[in-house]
Short mmCIF file of C-alpha atoms in Angstrom, two decimals:
data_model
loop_
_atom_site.label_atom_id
_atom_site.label_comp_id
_atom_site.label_asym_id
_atom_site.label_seq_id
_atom_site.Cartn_x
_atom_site.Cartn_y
_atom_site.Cartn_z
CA UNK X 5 -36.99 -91.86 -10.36
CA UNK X 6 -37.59 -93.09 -7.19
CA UNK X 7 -41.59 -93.48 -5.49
CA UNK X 8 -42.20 -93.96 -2.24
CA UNK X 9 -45.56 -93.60 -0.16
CA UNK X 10 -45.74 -93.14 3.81
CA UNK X 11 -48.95 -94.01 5.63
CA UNK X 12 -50.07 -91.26 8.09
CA UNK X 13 -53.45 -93.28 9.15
CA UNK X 14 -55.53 -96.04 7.98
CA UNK X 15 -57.23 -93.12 5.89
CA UNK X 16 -54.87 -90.99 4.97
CA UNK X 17 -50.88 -91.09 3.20
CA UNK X 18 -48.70 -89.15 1.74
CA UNK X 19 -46.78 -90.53 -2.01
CA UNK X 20 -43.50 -88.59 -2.61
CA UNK X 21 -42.06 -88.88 -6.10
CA UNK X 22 -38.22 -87.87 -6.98
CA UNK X 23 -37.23 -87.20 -9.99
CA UNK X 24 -33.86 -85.98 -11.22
CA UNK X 25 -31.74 -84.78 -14.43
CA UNK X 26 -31.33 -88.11 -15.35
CA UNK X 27 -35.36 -88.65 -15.81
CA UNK X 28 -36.30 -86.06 -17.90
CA UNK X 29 -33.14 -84.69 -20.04
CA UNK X 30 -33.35 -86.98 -22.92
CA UNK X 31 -36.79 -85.65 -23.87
CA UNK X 32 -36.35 -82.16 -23.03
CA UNK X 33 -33.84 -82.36 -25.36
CA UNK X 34 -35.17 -83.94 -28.33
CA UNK X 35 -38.46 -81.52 -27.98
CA UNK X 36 -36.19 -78.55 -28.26
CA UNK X 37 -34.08 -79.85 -30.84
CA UNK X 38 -37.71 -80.62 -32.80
CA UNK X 39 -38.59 -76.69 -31.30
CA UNK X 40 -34.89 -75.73 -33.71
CA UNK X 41 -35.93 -77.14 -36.42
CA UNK X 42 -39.38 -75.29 -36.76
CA UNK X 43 -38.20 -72.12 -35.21
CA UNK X 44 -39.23 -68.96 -37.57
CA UNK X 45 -36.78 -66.03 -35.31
CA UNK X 46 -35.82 -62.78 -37.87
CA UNK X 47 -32.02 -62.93 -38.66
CA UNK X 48 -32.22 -67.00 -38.81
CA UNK X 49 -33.16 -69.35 -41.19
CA UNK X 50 -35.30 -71.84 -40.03
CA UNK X 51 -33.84 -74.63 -38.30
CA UNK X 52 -30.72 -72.83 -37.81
CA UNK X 53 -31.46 -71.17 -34.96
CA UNK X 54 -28.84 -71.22 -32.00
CA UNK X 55 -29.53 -73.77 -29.56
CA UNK X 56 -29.08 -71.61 -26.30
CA UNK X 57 -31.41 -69.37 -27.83
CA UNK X 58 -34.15 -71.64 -28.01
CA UNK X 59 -33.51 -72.94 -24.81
CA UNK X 60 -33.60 -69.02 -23.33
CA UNK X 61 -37.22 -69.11 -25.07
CA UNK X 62 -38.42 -72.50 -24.73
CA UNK X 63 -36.13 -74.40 -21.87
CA UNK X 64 -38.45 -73.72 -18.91
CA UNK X 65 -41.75 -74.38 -20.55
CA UNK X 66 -40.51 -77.34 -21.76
CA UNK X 67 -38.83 -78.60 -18.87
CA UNK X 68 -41.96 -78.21 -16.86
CA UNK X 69 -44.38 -79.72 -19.11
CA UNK X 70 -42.20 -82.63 -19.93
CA UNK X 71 -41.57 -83.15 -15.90
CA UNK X 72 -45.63 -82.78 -15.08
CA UNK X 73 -46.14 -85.49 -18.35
CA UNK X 74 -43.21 -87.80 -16.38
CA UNK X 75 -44.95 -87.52 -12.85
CA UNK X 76 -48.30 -88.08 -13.85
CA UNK X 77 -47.31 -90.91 -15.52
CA UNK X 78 -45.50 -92.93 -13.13
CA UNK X 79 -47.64 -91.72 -10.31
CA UNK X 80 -50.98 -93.00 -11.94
CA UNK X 81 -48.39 -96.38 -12.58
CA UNK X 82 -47.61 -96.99 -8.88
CA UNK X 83 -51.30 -96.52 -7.49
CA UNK X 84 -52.38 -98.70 -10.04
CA UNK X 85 -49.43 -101.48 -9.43
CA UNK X 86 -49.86 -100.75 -5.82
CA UNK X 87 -53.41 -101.48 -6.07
CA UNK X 88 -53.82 -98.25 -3.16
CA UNK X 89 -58.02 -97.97 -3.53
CA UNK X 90 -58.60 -94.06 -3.27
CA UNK X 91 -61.29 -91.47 -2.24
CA UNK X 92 -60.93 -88.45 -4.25
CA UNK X 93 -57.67 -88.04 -6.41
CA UNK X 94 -54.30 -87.40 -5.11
CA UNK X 95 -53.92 -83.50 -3.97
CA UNK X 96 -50.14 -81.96 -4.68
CA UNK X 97 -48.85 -80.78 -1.25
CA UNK X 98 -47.29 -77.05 -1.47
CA UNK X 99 -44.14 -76.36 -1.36
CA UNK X 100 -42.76 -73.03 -0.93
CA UNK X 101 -38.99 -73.62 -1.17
CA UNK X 102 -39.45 -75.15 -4.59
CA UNK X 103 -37.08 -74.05 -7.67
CA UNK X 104 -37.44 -75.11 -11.27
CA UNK X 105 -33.95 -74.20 -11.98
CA UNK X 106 -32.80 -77.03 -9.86
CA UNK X 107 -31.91 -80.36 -11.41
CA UNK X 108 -33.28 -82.50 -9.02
CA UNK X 109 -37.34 -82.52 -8.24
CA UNK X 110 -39.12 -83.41 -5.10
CA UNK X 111 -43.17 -83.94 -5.03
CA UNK X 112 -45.33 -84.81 -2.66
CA UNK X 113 -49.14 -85.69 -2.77
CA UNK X 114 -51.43 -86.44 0.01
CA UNK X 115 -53.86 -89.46 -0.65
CA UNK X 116 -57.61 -90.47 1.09
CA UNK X 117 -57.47 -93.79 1.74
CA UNK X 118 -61.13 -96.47 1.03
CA UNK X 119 -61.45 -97.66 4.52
CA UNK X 120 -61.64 -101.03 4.90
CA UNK X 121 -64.78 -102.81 7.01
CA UNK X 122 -67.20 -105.80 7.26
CA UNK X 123 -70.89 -105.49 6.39
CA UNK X 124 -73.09 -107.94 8.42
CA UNK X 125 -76.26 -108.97 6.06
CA UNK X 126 -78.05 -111.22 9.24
CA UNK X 127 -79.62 -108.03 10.49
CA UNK X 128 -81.69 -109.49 13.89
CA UNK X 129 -84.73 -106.85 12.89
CA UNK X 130 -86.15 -108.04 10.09
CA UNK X 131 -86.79 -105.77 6.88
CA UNK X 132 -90.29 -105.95 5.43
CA UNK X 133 -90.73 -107.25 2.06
CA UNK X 134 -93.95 -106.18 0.70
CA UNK X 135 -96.23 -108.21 -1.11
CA UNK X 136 -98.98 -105.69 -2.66
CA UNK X 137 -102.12 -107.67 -3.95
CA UNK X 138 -104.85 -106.27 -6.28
CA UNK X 139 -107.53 -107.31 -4.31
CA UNK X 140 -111.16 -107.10 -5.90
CA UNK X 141 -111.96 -103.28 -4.30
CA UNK X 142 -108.70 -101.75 -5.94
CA UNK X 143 -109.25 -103.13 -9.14
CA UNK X 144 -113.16 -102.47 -9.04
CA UNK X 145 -111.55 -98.64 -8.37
CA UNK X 146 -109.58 -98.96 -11.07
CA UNK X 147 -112.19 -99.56 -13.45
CA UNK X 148 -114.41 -96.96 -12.45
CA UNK X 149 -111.39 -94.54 -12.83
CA UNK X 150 -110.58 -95.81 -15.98
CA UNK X 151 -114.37 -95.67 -17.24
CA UNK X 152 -114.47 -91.80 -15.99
CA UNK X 153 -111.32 -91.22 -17.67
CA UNK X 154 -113.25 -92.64 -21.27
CA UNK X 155 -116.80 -91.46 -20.08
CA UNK X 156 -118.56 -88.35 -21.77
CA UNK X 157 -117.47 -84.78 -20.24
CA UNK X 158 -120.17 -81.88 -19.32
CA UNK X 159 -120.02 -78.95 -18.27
CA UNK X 160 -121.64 -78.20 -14.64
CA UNK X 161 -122.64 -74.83 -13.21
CA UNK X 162 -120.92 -75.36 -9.92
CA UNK X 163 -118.96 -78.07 -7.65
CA UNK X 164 -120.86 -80.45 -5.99
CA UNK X 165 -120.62 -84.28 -4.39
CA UNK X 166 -120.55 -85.60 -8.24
CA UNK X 167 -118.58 -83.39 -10.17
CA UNK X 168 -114.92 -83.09 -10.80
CA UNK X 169 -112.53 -80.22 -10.11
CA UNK X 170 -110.18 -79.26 -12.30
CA UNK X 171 -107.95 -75.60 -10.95
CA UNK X 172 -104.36 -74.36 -10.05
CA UNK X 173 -103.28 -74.76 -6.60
CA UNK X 174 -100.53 -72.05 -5.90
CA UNK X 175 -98.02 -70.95 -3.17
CA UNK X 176 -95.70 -67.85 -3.59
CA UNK X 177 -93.82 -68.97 -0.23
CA UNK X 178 -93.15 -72.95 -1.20
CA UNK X 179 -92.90 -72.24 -5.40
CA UNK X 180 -95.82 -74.18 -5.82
CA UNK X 181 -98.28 -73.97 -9.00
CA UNK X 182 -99.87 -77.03 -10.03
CA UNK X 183 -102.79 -77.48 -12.19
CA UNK X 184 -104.82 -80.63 -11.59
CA UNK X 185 -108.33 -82.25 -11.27
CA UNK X 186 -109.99 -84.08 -8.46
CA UNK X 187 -113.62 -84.99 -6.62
CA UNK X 188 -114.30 -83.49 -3.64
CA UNK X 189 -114.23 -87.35 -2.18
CA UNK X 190 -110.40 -86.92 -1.59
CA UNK X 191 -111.25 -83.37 0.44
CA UNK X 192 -111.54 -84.18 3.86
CA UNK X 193 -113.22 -83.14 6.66
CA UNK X 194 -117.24 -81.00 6.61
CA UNK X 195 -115.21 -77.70 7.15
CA UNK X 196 -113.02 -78.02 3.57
CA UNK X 197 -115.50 -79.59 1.69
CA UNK X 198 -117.97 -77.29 2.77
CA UNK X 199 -115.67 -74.47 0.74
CA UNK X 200 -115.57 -76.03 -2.35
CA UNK X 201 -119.51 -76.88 -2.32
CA UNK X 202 -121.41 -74.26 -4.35
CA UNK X 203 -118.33 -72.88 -6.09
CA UNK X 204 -118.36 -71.93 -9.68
CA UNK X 205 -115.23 -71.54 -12.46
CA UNK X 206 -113.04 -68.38 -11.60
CA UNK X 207 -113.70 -68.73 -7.88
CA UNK X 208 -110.35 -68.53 -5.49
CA UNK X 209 -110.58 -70.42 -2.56
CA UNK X 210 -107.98 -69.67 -0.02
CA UNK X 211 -106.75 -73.27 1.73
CA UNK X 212 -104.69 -74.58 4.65
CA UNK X 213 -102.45 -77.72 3.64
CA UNK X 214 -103.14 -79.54 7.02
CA UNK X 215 -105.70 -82.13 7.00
CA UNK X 216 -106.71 -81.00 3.60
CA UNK X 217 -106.89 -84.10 2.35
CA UNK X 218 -108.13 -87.69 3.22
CA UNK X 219 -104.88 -89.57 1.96
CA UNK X 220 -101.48 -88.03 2.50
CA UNK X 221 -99.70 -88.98 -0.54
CA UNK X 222 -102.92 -86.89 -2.58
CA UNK X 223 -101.22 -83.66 -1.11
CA UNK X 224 -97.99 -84.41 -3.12
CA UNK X 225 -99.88 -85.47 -5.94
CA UNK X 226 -102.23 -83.02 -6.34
CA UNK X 227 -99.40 -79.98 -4.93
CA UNK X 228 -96.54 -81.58 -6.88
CA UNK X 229 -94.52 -81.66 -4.32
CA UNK X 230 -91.37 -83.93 -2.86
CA UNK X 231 -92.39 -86.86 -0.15
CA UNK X 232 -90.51 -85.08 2.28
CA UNK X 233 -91.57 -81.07 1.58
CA UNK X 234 -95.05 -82.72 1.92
CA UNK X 235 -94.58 -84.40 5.27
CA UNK X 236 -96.06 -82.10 8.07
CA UNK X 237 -96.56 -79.29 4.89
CA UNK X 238 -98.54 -76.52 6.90
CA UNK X 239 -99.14 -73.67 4.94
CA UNK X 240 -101.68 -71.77 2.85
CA UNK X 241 -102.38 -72.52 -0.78
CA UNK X 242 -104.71 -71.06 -3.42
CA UNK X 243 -106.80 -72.97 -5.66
CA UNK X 244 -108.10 -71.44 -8.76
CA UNK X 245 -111.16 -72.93 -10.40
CA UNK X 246 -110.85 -73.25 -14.28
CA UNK X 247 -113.25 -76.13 -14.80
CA UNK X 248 -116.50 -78.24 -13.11
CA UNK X 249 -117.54 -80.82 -14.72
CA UNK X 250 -120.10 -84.01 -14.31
CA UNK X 251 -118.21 -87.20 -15.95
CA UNK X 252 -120.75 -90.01 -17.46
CA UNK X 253 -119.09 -93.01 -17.18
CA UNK X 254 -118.19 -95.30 -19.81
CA UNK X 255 -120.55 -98.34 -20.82
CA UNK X 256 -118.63 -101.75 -20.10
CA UNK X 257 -119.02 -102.79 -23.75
CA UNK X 258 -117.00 -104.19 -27.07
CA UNK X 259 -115.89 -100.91 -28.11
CA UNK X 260 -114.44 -99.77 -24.90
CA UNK X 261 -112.38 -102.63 -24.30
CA UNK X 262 -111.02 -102.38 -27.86
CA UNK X 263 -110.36 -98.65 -26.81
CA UNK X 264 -108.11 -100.25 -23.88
CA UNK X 265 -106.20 -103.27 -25.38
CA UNK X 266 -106.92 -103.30 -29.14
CA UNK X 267 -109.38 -105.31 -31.13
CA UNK X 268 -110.81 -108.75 -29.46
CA UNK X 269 -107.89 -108.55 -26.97
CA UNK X 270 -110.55 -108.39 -24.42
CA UNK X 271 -114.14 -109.30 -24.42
CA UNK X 272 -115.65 -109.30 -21.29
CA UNK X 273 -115.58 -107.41 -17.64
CA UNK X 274 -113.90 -110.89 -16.01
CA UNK X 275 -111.45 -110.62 -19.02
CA UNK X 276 -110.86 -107.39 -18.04
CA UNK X 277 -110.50 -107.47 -14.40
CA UNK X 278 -108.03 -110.49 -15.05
CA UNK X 279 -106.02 -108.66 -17.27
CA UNK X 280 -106.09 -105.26 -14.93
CA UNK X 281 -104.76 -108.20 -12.25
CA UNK X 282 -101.80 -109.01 -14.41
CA UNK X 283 -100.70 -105.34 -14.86
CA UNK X 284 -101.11 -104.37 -11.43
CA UNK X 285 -99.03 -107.45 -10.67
CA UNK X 286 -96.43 -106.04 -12.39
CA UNK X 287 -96.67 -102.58 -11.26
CA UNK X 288 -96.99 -103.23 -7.90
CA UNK X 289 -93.84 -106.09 -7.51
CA UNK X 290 -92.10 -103.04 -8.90
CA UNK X 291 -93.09 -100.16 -6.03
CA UNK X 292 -92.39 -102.93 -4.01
CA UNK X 293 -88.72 -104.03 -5.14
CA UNK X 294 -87.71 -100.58 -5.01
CA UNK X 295 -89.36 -99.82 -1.34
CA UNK X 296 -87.50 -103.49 -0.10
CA UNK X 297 -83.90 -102.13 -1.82
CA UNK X 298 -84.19 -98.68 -0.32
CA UNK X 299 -84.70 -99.91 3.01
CA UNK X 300 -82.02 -102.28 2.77
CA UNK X 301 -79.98 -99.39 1.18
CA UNK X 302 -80.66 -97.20 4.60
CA UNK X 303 -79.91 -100.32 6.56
CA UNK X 304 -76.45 -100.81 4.90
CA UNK X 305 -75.70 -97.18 5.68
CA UNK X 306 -77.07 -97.18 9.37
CA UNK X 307 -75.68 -100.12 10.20
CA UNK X 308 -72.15 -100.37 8.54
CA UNK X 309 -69.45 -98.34 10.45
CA UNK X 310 -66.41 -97.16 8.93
CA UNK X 311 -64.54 -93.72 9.08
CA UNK X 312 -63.81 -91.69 6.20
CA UNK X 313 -60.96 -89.40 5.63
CA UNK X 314 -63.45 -86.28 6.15
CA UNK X 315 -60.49 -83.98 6.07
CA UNK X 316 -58.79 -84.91 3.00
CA UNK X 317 -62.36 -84.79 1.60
CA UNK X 318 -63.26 -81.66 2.05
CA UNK X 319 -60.02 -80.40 0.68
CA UNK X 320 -60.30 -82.03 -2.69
CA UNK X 321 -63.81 -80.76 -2.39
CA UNK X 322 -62.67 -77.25 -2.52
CA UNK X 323 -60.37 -77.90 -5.68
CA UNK X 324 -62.20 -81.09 -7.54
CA UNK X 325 -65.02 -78.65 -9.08
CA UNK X 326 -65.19 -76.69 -12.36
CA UNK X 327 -65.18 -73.63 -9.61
CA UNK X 328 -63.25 -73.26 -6.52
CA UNK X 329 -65.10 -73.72 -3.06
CA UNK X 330 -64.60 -71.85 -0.02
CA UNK X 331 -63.56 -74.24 3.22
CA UNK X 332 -67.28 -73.51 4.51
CA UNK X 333 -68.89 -74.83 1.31
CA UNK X 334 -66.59 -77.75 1.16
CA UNK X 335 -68.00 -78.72 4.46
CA UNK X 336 -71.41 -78.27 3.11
CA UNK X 337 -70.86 -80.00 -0.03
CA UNK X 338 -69.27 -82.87 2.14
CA UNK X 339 -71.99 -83.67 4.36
CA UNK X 340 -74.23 -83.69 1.38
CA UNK X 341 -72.56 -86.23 -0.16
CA UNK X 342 -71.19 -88.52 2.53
CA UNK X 343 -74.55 -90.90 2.73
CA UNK X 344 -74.00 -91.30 -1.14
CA UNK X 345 -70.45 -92.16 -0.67
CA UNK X 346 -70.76 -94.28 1.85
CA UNK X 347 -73.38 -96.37 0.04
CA UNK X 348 -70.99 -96.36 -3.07
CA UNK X 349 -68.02 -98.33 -0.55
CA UNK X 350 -70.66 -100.58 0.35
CA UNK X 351 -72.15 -101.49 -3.01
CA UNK X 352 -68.93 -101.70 -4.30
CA UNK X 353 -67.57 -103.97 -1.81
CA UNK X 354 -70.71 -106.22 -1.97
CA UNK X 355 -70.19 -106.90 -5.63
CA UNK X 356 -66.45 -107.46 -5.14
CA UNK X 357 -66.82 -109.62 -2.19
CA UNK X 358 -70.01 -111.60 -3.98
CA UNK X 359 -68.83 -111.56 -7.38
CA UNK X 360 -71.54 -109.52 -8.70
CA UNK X 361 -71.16 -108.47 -12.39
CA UNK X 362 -72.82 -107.01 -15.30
CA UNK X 363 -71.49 -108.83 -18.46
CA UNK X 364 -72.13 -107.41 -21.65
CA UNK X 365 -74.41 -110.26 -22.83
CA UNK X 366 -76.75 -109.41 -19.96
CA UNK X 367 -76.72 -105.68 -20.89
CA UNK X 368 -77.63 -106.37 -24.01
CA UNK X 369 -80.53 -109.09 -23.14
CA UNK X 370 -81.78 -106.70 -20.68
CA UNK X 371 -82.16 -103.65 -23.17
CA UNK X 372 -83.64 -106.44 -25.59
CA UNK X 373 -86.45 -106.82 -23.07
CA UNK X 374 -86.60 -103.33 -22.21
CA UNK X 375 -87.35 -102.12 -25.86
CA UNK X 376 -89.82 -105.31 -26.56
CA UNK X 377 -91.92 -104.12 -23.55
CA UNK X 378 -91.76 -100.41 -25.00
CA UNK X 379 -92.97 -101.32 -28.33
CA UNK X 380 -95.59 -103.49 -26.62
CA UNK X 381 -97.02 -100.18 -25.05
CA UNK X 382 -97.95 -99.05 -29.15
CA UNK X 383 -98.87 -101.64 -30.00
CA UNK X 384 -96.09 -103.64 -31.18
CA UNK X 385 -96.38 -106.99 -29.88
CA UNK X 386 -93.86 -109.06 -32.68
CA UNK X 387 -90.81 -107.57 -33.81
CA UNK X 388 -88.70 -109.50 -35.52
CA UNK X 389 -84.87 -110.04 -34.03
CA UNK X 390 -83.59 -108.09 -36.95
CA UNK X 391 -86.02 -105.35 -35.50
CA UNK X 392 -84.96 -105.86 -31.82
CA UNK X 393 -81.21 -106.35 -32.44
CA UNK X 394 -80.90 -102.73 -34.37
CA UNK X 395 -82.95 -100.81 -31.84
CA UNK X 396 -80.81 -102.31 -29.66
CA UNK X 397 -77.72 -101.34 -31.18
CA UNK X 398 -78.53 -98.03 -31.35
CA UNK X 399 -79.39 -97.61 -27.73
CA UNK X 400 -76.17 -99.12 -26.79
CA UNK X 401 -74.34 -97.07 -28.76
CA UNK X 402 -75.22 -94.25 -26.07
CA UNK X 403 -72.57 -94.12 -23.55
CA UNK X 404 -75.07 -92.57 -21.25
CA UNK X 405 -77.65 -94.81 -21.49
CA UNK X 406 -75.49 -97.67 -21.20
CA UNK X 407 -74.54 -96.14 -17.59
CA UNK X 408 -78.15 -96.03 -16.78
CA UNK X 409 -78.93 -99.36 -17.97
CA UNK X 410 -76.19 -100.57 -16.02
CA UNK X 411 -77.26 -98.90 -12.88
CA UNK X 412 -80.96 -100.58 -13.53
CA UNK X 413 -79.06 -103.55 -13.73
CA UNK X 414 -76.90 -103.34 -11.14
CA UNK X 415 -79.55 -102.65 -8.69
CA UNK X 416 -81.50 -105.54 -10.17
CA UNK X 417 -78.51 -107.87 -9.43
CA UNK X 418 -78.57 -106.71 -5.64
CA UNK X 419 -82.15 -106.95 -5.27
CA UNK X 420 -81.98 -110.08 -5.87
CA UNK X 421 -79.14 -110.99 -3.85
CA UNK X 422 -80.71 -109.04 -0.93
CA UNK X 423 -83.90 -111.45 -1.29
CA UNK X 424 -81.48 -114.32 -0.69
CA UNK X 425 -78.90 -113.34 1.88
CA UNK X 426 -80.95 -110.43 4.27
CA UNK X 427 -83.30 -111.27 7.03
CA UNK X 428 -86.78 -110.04 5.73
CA UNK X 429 -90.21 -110.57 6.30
CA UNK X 430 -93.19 -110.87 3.71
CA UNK X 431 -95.84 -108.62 4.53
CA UNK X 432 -99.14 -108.96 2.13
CA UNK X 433 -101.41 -105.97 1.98
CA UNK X 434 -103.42 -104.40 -0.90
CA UNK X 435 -102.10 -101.02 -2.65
CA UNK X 436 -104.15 -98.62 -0.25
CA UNK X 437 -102.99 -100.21 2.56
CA UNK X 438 -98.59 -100.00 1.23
CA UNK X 439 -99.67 -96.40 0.48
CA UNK X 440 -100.90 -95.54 3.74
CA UNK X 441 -97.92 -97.57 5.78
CA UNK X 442 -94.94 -96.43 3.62
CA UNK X 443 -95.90 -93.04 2.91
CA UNK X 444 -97.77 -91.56 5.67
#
C-alpha cells in the first residue's frame, strides 16, 4: 500500500491511496473460507460447499468491504501520523473509469486544509470592561419590587397610575404571544399611556411597537422577543387585558425577611440592603464577564484574517448531513456557519498556543461548586463531601453535561486570560446605565 498526499493550495490537497492484490488477499480469503464453513446451499452439506461457488456469491461483497475496512484504516493512520489539521472530513473524489474486478485499486480524496495565521491580542482600541455597581437607587428599586412581589393583591376596576397590568400581547405577523404584567410607568409617552388609562379586564387595545416603551430592553421582555428582532421592531401588537390589580406592598418586618433568606438570616433593612449588595455583586460581574468575552469574541473574528477553503466547504456541506443539500443550500448553510468556525480556529489555537487546558480535577472542582451553590438556592447550605462527591458523580457521568461544563469552563479559562493579555478599559456604571449602553 502506498499513501501519498499532493498539496493543491495552502487550503486545499488531494491524499491518493494505492492499494493492490497483495493488501487485501489474505483476508478476503480467510473471510470466505469462514463464509464455507457456515454456508447452508441445498445439495451441500455445510462447510462443504465448493469454494468458487462461494466466491461467485460472496467474492465481490467481500472484496469491497474488506478493501473500504483497509483504506479507512490506513487513511485515518497517515492524517493522524502526518499530523494534517482538517476542516471537514476527507471527500472521495469520483472516478468513472473505476473497476472492482481489477486487482490493483486507486483512491483519491480531496482534503480542506486549517489555515494557519497569527492573532494579535494588543488591540490599539481598547475593549470596555464593565464594572456594574449596585448603587443605593437600584437596590432601593429592588426592594420595592421585591416588596410588591410579597405585598397583598386586589382586584381594581380599571388601569390607572397605581395599578398593575397583567394581559397577552400578540402578533400574527412576528409569532408573538406573550402573557405578562407591568405598570403603566414603563409605557411611555401621554399618547400610549393615555390608552391604557381607564381600561378595564377584557379590553383589546391595538398598539404600535415604536416608542412604546420607556426602556428598550422592556420591549423584549415584555414581547419575548430576540435582542436583535427587537431592535428597530415597528409593528402592531395587541394587548389583551386579563387582570388590574392594586399591589399593597409588603411591611419591612421579621417575617418578611424570614420569607426571603430563612429564619434570623436577616434582621434588619441595612442587613438587607447589604445582603441584596452581595447578590447583585454576583449577578452583575456575571452580565458583565459575558458582555467583556463576547466583545472580545467579535474582536477575534473582525480582526483575525485568514482564508478558508470555502469551496471544499460547501461540498462536504452538501454530503456531511443526515440529508443531502442542494449546492444553493450548501452555500447558505456555509455562510451561516463560517463566523462560528472561524471563532472555533481561533479558540482553538489560543489554547494550543497558551497552553490552556481543562484537567479533569478542575472539572470536577468546578461541578463541586456548581452543585453547592444549587443546593444553596433550597436551602441547603452544608452538605457533607459524601453528599457533594455523589451528586457529583452522577452529573459527570453525563457525557453531555460534561461537554457543557467543559464549555463553561473553557470560556472561564479565556476570560480570564483575556483580562490579562487584551487591551481593555474599566468602565464603572450602575445596572440602568450597562442596560441602556449595551442594549439600546
Amino acid at each position: 500500500m502506498n499513501i501519498t498526499r499532493e498539496n493543491i493550495d495552502a487550503l486545499n490537497a488531494v491524499v491518493t491511496v494505492a492499494i493492490d492484490k497483495t493488501d487485501y488477499q489474505e483476508k478476503v480469503e480467510k473471510v470466505l473460507t469462514d463464509y464455507r464453513k457456515q454456508a447452508n446451499i441445498p445439495g451441500f452439506r455445510k462447510g462443504h460447499v465448493p469454494m468458487g461457488m462461494v466466491k461467485k456469491q460472496y467474492g465481490k461483497a467481500v472484496l469491497v468491504d474488506e478493501v473500504n475496512k483497509l483504506l479507512q484504516e490506513n487513511l485515518n493512520k497517515f492524517l493522524v501520523e502526518e499530523k494534517i489539521d482538517l476542516l471537514g472530513n476527507p471527500l472521495p473524489k469520483e472516478q468513472d473509469d473505476f473497476n472492482w474486478d481489477a486487482e490493483d485499486f486507486s483512491f483519491e480524496f480531496e482534503l480542506g486544509l486549517a489555515p494557519e495565521f497569527d492573532i494579535d491580542l494588543k488591540n490599539k482600541k481598547a475593549i470596555t470592561q464593565y464594572n456594574i455597581v449596585a448603587d443605593d437607587e437600584t437596590i432601593n428599586n429592588q426592594i420595592e419590587n421585591i416588596r410588591k412581589q410579597y405585598g397583598k393583591i386586589s382586584p381594581a376596576e380599571e388601569v390607572t397610575t397605581e395599578t398593575e397590568i397583567t394581559g397577552v400581547f400578540k402578533s400574527v405577523e412576528k409569532g408573538i404571544e406573550n402573557t405578562t404584567t407591568f405598570s403603566l410607568d414603563k409605557i411611555k409617552g401621554k399618547r400610549n399611556s393615555d390608552k391604557f388609562l381607564g381600561a378595564k379586564v377584557g379590553d383589546v387595545l391595538n398598539l404600535k411597537t415604536k416608542n412604546l416603551f420607556n426602556e428598550d430592553h422592556d420591549l423584549m421582555s415584555f414581547l419575548k422577543v430576540s435582542h436583535e428582532d427587537a431592535q428597530g421592531l415597528e409593528i402592531e401588537v395587541s394587548f389583551e387585558i386579563t387582570e388590574v390589580n392594586t399591589r399593597e406592598l409588603a411591611e419591612m418586618n421579621q417575617e418578611f425577611f424570614d420569607k426571603l433568606f430563612g429564619p434570623n438570616a436577616v434582621s434588619s433593612e441595612e442587613e438587607l440592603k447589604d445582603r441584596l449588595k452581595e447578590d447583585a455583586a454576583k449577578q452583575f460581574a456575571q452580565q458583565a464577564d459575558q458582555r467583556l468575552l463576547n466583545d472580545v469574541t467579535e474582536y477575534l473574528v473582525e480582526n483575525t484574517k485568514f482564508d478558508l477553503p470555502q469551496a471544499f466547504l460547501e461540498k462536504w456541506l452538501r454530503v456531511a448531513g443526515e440529508n443531502p443539500l442542494t449546492e444553493e443550500e450548501a452555500k447558505e448553510e456555509y455562510q451561516k456557519a463560517e463566523k462560528g468556525l472561524r471563532y472555533q480556529l481561533i479558540e482553538g489555537k489560543l489554547l494550543k498556543d497558551n497552553d490552556i487546558q481543562v484537567q479533569f480535577e478542575d472539572l470536577k472542582a468546578y461541578a463541586k461548586d456548581m452543585v453547592k451553590a444549587q443546593m444553596a438556592q433550597f436551602g441547603q447550605t452544608n452538605p457533607t463531601d459524601e453528599e457533594l462527591n455523589g451528586i457529583v458523580a452522577r452529573v459527570l457521568s453525563n457525557q453531555e453535561e460534561v461537554k457543557r461544563l467543559q464549555e463553561q469552563l473553557v470560556s472561564q479559562k479565556l476570560l480570564a486570560f483575556y483580562k490579562e493579555n487584551v487591551n481593555l478599559k474599566v468602565k464603572e456604571l450602575n445596572y440602568e446605565a450597562f442596560v441602556k449602553e449595551v442594549y439600546s
